[in-house]
PDB file of C-alpha atoms (C1' of nucleotides) in Angstrom:
ATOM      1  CA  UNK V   1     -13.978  11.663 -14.745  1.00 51.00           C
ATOM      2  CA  UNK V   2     -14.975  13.517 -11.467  1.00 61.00           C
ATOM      3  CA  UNK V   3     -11.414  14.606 -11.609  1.00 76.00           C
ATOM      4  CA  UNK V   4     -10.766  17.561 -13.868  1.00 80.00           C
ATOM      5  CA  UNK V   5      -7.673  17.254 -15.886  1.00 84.00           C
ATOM      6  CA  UNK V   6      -6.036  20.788 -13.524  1.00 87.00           C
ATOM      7  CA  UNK V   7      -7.456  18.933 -10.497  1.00 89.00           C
ATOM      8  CA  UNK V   8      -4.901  16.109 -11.752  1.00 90.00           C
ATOM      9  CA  UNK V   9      -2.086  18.663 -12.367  1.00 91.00           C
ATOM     10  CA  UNK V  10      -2.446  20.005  -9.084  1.00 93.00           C
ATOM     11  CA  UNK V  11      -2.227  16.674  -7.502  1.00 93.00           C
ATOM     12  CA  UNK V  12       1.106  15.794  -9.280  1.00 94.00           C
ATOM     13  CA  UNK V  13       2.568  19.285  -8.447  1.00 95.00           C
ATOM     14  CA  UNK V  14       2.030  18.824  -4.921  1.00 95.00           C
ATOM     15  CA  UNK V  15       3.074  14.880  -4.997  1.00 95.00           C
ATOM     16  CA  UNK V  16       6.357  16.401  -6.464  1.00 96.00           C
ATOM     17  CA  UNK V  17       6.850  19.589  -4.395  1.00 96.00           C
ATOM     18  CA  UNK V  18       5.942  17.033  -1.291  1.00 95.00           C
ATOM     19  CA  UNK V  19       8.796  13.988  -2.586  1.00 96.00           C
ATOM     20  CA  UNK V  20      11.164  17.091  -3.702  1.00 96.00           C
ATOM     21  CA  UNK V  21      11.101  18.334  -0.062  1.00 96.00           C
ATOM     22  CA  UNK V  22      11.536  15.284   1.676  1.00 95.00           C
ATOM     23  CA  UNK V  23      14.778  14.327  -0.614  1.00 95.00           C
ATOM     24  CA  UNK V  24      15.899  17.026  -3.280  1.00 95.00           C
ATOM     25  CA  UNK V  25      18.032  14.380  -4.813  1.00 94.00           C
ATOM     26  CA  UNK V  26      15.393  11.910  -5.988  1.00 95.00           C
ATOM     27  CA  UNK V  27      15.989  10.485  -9.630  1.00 95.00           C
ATOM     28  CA  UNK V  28      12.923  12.305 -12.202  1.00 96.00           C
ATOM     29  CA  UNK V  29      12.110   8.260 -12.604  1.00 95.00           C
ATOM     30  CA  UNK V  30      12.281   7.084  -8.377  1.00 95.00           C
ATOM     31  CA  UNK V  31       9.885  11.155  -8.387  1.00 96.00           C
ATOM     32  CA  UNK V  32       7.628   9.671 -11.517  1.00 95.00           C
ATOM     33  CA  UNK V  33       7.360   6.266  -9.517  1.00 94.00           C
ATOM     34  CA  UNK V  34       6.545   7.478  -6.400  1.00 94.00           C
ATOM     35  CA  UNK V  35       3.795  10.183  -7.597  1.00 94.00           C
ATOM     36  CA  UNK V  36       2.407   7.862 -10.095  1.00 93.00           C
ATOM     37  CA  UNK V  37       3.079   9.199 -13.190  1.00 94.00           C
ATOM     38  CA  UNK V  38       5.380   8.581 -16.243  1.00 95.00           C
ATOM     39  CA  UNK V  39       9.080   9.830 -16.448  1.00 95.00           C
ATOM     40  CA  UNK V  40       7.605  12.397 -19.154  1.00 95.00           C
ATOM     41  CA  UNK V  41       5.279  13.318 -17.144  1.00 95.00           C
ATOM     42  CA  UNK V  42       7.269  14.095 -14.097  1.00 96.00           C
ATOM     43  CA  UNK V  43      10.058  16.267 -16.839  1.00 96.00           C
ATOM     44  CA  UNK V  44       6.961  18.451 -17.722  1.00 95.00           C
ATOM     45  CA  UNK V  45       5.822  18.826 -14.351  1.00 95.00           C
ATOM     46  CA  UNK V  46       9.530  19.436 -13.142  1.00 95.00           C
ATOM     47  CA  UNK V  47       9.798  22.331 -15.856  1.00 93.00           C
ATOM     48  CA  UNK V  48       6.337  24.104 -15.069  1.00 93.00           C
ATOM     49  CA  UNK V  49       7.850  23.799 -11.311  1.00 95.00           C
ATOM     50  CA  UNK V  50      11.148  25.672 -12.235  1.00 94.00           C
ATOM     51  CA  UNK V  51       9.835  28.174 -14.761  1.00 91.00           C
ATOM     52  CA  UNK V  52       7.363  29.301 -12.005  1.00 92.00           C
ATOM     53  CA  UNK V  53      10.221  29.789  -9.690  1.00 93.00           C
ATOM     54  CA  UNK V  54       9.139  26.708  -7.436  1.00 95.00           C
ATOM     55  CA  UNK V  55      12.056  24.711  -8.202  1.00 96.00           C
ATOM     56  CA  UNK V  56      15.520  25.052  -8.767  1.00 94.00           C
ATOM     57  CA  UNK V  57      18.055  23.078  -9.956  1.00 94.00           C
ATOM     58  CA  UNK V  58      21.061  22.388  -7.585  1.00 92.00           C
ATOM     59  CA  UNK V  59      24.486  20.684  -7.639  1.00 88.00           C
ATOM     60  CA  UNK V  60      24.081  16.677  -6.917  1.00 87.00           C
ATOM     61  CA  UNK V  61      26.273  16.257  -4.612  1.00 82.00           C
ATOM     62  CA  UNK V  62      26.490  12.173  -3.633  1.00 74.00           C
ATOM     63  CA  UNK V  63      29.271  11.874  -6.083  1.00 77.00           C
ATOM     64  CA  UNK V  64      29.238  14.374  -8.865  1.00 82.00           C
ATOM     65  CA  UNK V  65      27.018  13.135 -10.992  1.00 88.00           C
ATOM     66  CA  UNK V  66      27.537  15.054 -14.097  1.00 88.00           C
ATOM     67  CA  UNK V  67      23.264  13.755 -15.667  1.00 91.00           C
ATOM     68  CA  UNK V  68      21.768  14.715 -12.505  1.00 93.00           C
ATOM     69  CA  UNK V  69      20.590  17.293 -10.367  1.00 93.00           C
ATOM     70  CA  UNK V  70      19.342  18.084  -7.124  1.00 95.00           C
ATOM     71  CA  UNK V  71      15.495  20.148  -6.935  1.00 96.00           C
ATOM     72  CA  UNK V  72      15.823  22.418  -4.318  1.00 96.00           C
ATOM     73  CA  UNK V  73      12.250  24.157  -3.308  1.00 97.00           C
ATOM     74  CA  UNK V  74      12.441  27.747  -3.389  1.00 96.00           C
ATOM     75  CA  UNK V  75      10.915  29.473  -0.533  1.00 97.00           C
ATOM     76  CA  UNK V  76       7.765  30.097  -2.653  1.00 95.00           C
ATOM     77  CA  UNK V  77       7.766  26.690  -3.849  1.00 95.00           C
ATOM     78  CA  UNK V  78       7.892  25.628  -0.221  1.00 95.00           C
ATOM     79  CA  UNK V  79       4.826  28.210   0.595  1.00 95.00           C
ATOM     80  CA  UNK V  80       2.827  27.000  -2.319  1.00 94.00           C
ATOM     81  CA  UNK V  81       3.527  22.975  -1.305  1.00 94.00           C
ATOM     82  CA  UNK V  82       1.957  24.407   1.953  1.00 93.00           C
ATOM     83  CA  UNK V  83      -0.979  25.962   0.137  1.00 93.00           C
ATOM     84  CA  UNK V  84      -1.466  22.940  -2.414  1.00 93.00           C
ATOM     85  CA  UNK V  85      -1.084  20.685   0.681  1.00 93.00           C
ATOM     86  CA  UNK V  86      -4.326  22.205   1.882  1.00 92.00           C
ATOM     87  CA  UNK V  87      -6.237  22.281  -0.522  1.00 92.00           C
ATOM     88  CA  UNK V  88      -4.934  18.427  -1.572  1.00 92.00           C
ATOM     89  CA  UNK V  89      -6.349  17.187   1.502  1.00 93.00           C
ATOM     90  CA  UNK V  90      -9.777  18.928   1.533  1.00 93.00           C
ATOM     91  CA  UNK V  91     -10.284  17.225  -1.859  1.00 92.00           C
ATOM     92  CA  UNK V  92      -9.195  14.176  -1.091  1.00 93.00           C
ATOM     93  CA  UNK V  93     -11.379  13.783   1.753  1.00 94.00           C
ATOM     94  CA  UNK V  94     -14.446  15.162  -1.115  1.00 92.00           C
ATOM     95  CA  UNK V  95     -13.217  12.396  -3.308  1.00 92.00           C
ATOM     96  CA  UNK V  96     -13.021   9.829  -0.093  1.00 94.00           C
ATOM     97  CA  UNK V  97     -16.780  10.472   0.229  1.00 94.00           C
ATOM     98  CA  UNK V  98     -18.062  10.476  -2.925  1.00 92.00           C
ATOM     99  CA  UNK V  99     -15.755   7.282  -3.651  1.00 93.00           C
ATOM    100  CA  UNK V 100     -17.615   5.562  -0.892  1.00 94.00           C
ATOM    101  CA  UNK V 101     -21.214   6.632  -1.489  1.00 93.00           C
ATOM    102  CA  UNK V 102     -20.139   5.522  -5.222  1.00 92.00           C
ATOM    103  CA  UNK V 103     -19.370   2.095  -4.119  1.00 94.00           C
ATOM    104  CA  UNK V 104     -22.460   1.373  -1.791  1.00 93.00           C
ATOM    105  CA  UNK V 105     -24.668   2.382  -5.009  1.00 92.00           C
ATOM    106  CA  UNK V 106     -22.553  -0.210  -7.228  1.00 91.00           C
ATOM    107  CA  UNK V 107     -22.374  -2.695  -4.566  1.00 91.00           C
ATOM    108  CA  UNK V 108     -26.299  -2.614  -4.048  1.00 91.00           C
ATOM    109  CA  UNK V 109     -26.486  -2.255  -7.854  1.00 87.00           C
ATOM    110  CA  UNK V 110     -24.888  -5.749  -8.043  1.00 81.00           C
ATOM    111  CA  UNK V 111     -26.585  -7.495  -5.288  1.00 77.00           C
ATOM    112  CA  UNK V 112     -29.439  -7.697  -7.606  1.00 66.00           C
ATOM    113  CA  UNK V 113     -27.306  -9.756 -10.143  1.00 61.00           C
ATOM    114  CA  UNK V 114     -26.209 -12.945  -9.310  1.00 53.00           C
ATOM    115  CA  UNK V 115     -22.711 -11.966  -8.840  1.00 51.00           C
ATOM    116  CA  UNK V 116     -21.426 -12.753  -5.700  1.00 52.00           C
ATOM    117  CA  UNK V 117     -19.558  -9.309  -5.377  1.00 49.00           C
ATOM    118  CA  UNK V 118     -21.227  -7.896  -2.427  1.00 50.00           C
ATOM    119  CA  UNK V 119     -18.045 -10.204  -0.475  1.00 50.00           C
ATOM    120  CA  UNK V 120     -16.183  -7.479  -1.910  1.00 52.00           C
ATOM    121  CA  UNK V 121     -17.983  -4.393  -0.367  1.00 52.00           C
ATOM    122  CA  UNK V 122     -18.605  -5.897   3.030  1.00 57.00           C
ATOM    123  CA  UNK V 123     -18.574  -2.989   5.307  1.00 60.00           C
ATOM    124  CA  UNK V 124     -19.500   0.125   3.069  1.00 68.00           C
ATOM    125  CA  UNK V 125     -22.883   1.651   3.363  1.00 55.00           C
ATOM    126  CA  UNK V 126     -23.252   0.870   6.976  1.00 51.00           C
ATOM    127  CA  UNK V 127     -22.919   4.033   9.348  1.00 52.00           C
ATOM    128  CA  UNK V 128     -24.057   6.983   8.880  1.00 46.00           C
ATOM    129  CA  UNK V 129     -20.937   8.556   7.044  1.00 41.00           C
TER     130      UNK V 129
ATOM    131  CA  UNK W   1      -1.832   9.926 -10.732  1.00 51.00           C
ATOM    132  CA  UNK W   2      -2.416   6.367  -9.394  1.00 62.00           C
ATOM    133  CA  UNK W   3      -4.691   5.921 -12.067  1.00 77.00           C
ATOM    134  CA  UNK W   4      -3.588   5.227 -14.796  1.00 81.00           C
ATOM    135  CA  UNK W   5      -4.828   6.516 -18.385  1.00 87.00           C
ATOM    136  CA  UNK W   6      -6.398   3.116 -19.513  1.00 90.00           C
ATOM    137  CA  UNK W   7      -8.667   2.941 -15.990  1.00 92.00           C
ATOM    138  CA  UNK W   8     -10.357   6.197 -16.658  1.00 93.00           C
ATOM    139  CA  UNK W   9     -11.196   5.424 -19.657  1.00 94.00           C
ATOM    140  CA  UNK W  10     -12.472   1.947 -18.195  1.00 95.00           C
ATOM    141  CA  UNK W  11     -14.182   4.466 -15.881  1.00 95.00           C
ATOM    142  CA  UNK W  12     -15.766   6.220 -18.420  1.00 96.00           C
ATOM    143  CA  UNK W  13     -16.993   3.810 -20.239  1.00 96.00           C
ATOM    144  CA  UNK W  14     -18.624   1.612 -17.261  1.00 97.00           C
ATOM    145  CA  UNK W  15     -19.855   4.950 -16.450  1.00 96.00           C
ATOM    146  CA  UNK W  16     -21.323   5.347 -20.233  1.00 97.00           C
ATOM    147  CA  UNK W  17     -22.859   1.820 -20.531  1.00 97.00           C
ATOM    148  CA  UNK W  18     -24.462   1.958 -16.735  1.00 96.00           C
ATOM    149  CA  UNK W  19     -26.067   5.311 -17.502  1.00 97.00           C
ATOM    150  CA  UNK W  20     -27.711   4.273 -20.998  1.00 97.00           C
ATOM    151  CA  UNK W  21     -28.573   1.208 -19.904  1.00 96.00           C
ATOM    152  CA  UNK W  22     -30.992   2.814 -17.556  1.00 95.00           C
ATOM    153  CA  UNK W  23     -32.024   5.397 -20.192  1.00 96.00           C
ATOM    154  CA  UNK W  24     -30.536   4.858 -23.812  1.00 96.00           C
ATOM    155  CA  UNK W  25     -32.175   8.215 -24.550  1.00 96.00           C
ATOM    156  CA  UNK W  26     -30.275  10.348 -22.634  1.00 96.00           C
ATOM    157  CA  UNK W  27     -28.422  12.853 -24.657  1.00 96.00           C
ATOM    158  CA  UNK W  28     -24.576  13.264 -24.837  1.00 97.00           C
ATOM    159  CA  UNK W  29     -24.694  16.211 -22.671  1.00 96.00           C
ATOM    160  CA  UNK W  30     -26.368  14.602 -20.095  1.00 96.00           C
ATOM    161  CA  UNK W  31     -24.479  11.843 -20.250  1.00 97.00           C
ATOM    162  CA  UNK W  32     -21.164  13.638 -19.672  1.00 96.00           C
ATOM    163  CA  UNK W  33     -22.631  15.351 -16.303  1.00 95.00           C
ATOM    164  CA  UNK W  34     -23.697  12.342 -15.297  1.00 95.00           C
ATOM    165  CA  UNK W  35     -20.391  10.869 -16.092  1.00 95.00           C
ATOM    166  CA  UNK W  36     -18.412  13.677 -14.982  1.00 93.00           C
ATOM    167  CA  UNK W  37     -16.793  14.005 -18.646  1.00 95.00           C
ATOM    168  CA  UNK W  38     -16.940  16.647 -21.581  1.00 96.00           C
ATOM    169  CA  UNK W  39     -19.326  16.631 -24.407  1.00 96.00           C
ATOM    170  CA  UNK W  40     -15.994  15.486 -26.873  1.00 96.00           C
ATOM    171  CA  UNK W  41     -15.446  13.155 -24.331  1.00 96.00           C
ATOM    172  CA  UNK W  42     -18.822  11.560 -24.434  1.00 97.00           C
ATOM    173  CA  UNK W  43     -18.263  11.570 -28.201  1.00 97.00           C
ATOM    174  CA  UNK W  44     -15.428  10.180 -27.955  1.00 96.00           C
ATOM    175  CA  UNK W  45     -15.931   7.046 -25.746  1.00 97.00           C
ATOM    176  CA  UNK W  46     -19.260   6.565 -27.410  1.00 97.00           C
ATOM    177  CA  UNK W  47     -17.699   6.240 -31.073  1.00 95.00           C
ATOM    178  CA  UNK W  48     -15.580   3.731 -29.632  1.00 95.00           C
ATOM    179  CA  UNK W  49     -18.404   1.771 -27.679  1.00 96.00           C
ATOM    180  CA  UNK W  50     -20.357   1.999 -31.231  1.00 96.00           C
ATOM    181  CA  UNK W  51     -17.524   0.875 -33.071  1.00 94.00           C
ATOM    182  CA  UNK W  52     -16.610  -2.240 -30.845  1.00 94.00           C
ATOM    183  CA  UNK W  53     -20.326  -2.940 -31.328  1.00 95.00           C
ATOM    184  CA  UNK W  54     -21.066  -2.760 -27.468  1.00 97.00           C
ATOM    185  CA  UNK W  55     -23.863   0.598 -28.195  1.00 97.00           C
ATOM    186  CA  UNK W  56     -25.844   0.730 -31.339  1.00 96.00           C
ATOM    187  CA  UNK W  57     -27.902   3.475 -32.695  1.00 96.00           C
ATOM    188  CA  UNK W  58     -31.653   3.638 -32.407  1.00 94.00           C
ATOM    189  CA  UNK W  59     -34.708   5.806 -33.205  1.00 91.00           C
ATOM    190  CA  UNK W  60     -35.148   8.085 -30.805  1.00 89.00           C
ATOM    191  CA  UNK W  61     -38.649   8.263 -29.722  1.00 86.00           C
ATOM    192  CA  UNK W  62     -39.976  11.070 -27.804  1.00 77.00           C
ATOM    193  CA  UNK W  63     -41.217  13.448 -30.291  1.00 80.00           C
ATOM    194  CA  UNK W  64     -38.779  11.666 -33.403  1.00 85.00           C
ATOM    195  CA  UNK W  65     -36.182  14.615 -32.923  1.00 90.00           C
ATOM    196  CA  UNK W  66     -34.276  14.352 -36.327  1.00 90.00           C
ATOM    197  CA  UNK W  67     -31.239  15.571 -34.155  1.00 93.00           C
ATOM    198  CA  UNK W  68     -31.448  12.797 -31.616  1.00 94.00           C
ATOM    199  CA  UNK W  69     -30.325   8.959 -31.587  1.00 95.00           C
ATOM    200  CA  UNK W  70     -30.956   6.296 -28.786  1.00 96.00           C
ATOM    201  CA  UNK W  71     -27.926   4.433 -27.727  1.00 97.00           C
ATOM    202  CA  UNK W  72     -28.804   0.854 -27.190  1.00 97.00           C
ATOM    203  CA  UNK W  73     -26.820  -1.620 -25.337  1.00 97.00           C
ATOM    204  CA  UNK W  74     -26.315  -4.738 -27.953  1.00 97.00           C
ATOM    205  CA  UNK W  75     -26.220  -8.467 -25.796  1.00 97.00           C
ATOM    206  CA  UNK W  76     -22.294  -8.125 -25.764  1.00 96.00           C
ATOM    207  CA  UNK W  77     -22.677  -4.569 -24.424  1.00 96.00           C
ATOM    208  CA  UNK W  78     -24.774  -5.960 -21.172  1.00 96.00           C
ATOM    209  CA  UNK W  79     -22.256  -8.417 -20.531  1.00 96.00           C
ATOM    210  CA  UNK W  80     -19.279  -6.195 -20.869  1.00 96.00           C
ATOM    211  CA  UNK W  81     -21.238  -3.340 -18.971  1.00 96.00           C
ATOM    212  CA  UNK W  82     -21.670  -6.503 -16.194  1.00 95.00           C
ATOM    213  CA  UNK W  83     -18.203  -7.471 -16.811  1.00 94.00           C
ATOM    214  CA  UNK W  84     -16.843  -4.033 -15.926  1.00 95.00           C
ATOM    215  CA  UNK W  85     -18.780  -3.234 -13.264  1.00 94.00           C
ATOM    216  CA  UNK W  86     -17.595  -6.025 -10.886  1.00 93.00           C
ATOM    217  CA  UNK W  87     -13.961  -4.659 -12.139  1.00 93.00           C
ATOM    218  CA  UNK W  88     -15.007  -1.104 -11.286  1.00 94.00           C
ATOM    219  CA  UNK W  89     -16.308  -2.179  -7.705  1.00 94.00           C
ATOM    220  CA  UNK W  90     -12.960  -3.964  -6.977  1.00 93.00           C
ATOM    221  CA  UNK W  91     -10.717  -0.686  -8.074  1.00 93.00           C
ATOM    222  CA  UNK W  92     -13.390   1.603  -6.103  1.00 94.00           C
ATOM    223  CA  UNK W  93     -12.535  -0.047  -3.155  1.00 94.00           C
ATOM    224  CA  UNK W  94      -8.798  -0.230  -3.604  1.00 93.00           C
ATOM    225  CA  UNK W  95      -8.946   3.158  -4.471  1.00 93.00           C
ATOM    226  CA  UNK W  96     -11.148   3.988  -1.497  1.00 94.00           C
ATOM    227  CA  UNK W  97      -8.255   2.103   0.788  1.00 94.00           C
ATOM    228  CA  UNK W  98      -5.331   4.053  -0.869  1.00 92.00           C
ATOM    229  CA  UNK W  99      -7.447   7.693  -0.287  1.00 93.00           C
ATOM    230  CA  UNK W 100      -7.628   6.792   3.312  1.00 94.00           C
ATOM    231  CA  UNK W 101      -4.055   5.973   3.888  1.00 93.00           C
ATOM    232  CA  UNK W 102      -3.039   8.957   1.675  1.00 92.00           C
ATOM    233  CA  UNK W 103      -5.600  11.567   3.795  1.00 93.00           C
ATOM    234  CA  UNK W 104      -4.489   9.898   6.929  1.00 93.00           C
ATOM    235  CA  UNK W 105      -0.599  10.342   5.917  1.00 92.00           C
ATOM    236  CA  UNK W 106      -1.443  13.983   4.812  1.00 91.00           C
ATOM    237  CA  UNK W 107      -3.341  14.782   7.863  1.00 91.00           C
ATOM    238  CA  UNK W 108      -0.703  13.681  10.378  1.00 90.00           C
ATOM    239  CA  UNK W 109       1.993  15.533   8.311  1.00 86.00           C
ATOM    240  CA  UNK W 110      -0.136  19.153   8.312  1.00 80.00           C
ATOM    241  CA  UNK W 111      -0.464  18.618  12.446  1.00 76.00           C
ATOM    242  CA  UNK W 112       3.011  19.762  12.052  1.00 65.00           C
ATOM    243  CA  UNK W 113       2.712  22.478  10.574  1.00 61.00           C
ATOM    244  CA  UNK W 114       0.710  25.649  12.197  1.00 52.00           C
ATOM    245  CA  UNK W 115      -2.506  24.914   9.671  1.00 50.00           C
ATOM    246  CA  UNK W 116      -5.731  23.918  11.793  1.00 51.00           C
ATOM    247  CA  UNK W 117      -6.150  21.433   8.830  1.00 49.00           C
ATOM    248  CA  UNK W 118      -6.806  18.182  11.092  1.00 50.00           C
ATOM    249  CA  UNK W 119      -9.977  19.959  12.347  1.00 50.00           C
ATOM    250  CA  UNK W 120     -10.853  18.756   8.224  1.00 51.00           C
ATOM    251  CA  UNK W 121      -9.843  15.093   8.558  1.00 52.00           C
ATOM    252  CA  UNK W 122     -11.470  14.617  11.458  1.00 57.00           C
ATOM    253  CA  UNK W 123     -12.867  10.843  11.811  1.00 59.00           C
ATOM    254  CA  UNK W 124      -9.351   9.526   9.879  1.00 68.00           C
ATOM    255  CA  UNK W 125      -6.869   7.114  10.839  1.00 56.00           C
ATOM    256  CA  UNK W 126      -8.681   6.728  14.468  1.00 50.00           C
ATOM    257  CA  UNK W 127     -10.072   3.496  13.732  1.00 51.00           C
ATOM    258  CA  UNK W 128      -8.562  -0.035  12.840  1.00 46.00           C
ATOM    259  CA  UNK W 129      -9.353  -0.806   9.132  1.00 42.00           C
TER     260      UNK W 129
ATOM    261  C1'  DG F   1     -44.483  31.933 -42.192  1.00 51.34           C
ATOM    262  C1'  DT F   2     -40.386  34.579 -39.774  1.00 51.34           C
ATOM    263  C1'  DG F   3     -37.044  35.487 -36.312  1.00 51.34           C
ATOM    264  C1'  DG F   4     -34.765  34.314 -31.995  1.00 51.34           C
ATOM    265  C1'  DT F   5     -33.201  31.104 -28.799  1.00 51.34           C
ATOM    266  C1'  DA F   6     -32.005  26.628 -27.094  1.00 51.34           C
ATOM    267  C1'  DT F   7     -30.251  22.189 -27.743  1.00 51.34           C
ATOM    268  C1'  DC F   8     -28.851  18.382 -30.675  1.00 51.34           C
ATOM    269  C1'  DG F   9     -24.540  15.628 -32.475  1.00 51.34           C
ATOM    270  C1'  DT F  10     -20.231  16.723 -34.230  1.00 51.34           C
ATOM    271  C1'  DT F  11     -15.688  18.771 -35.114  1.00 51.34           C
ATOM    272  C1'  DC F  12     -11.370  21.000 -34.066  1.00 51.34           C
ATOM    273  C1'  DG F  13      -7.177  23.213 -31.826  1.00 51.34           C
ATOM    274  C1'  DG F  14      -4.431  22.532 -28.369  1.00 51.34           C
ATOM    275  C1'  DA F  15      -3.035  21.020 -23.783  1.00 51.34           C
ATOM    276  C1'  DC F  16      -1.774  16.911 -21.269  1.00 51.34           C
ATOM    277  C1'  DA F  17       0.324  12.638 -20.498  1.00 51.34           C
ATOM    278  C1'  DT F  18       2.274   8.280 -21.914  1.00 51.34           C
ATOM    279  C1'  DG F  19       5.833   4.869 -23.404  1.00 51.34           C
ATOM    280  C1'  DA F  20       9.622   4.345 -26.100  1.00 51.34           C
ATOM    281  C1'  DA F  21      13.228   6.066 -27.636  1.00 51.34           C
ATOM    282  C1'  DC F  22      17.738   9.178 -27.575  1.00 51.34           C
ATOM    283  C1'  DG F  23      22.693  10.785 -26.362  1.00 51.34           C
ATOM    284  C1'  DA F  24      25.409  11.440 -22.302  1.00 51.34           C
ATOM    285  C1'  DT F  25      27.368   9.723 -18.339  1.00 51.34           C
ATOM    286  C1'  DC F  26      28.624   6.391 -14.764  1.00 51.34           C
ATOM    287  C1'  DC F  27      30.592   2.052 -13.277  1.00 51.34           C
ATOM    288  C1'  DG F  28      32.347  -2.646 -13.228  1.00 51.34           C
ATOM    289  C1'  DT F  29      35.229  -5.995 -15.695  1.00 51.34           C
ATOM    290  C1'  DG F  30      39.107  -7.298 -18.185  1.00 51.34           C
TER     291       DG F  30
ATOM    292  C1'  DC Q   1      42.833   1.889 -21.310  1.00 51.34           C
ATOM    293  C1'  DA Q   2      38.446  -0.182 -23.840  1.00 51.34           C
ATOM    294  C1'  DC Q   3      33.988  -1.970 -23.673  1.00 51.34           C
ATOM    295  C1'  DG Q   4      28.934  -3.278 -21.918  1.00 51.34           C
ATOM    296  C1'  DG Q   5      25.358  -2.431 -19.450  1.00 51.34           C
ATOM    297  C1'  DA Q   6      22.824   0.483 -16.399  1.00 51.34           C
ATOM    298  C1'  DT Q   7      20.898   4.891 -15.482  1.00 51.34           C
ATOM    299  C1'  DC Q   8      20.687   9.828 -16.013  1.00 51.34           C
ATOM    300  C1'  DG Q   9      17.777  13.918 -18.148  1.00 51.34           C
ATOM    301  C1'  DT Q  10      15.576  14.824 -22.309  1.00 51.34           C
ATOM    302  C1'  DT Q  11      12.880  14.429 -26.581  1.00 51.34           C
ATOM    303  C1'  DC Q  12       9.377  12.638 -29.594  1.00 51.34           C
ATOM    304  C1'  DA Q  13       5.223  10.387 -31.816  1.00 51.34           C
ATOM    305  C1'  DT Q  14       1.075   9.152 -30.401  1.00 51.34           C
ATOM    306  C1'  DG Q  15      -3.223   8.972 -28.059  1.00 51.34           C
ATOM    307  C1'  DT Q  16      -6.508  11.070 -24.808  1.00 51.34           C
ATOM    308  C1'  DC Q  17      -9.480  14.587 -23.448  1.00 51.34           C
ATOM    309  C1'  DC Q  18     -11.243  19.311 -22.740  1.00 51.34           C
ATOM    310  C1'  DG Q  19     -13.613  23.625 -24.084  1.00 51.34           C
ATOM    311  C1'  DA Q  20     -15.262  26.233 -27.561  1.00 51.34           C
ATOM    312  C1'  DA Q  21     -16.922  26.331 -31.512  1.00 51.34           C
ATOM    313  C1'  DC Q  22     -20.004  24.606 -35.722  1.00 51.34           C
ATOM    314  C1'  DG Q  23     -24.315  23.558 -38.688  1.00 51.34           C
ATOM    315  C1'  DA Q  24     -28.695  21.420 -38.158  1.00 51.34           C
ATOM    316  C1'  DT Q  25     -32.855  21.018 -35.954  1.00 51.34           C
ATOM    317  C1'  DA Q  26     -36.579  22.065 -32.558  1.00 51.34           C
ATOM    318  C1'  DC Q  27     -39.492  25.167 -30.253  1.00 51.34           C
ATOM    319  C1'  DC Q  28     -41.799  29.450 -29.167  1.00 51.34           C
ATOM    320  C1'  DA Q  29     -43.640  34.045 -29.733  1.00 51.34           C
ATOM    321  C1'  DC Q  30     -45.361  36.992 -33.012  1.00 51.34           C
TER     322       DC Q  30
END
DNA sequence: GTGGTATCGTTCGGACATGAACGATCCGTG
DNA sequence: CACGGATCGTTCATGTCCGAACGATACCAC
């Protein structure tokens, strides 16, 4: 809702690109934690990464841990967490705004009830945006 | 990502009962623009509102368009749509925290880089809370 | 009336995404 | 060494949701 289901994608491809360049060796559960998504989720991610060339797998090298990998960024995978980075943080700041305009409607919305929930929303709707 | 399935469908469906509620007449496709879904999906969460009993159908009464139904919020449909909506304030504003931090995170780590992207997220992280 | 166009609710294939498994591997204990 | 339990990457059944259809109905010009 207000977030297409690619918009989503693109925001777990750059969580994982982003968590994959800070440490290669993450776990696909400590990557699925961190980007909030399942373990499932992260594997197909992870694949779509390395069958576009964005990823690839490397040796795990803390101590040889024959069920794990490390995923190493490719160059391109390192320009297009650059390029996703961008574009992440131009919609976030879209989604920022419309997320607060969307609560001062609710939160005037409820102030007509007898719900005590404008305590909540103290502080939204206030300055000029 | 950092919402889970079952909250956008909670979402949706707050979404769903807020908009008929001010106009059960409003047609599926306007009701998933409004909610920022697909037609299916409209279909979809409305067969389940109908089916929990929360919407029932009415005549529609414009110009009795064989085609058309009204979807009418039963009692228990008010007080869920009122139950929800003080949820769906709450997780606004958590979610409204969280984007902050995350733009604010985001926009210090592309000041790194050689993107002009803080000239977007101007106005972030400069003031206390 | 007849034909064309737009919109209605509905259906359907397939892409996502989840949560719970699976076998393989590691590691500590005896 | 053997054995449990923990964790690894992977797979699978299931549910969710989109986008493009569908037939039915409404409307409008002729």
């Amino acid at each position: 809702m207000s977030v297409t289901r690619s918009k989503r994608q693109e925001d777990a491809r750059f969580r994982v690109l982003r968590l994959l360049q800070q440490n290669p060796e993450l776990s696909q559960r400590a990557l699925a934690e961190a980007a909030g998504i399942s373990v499932g989720g992260v594997h197909y991610v992870l694949n779509a990464l390395i069958e576009t060339g964005l990823v690839k797998l490397g040796n795990f090298t803390a101590a040889d841990d024959k069920r794990r990998y490390a995923y190493i960024l490719t160059p391109s995978g390192l320009a297009e967490k650059a390029r996703l980075g961008r574009r992440f943080l131009a919609r976030k700041i879209r989604e920022y705004e419309a997320l607060r305009d969307e609560i001062d409607t609710l939160s005037t919305e409820l102030q007509g009830s007898d719900v005590p929930a404008q305590a909540l929303a103290s502080g939204f709707g206030r300055s000029s945006g």
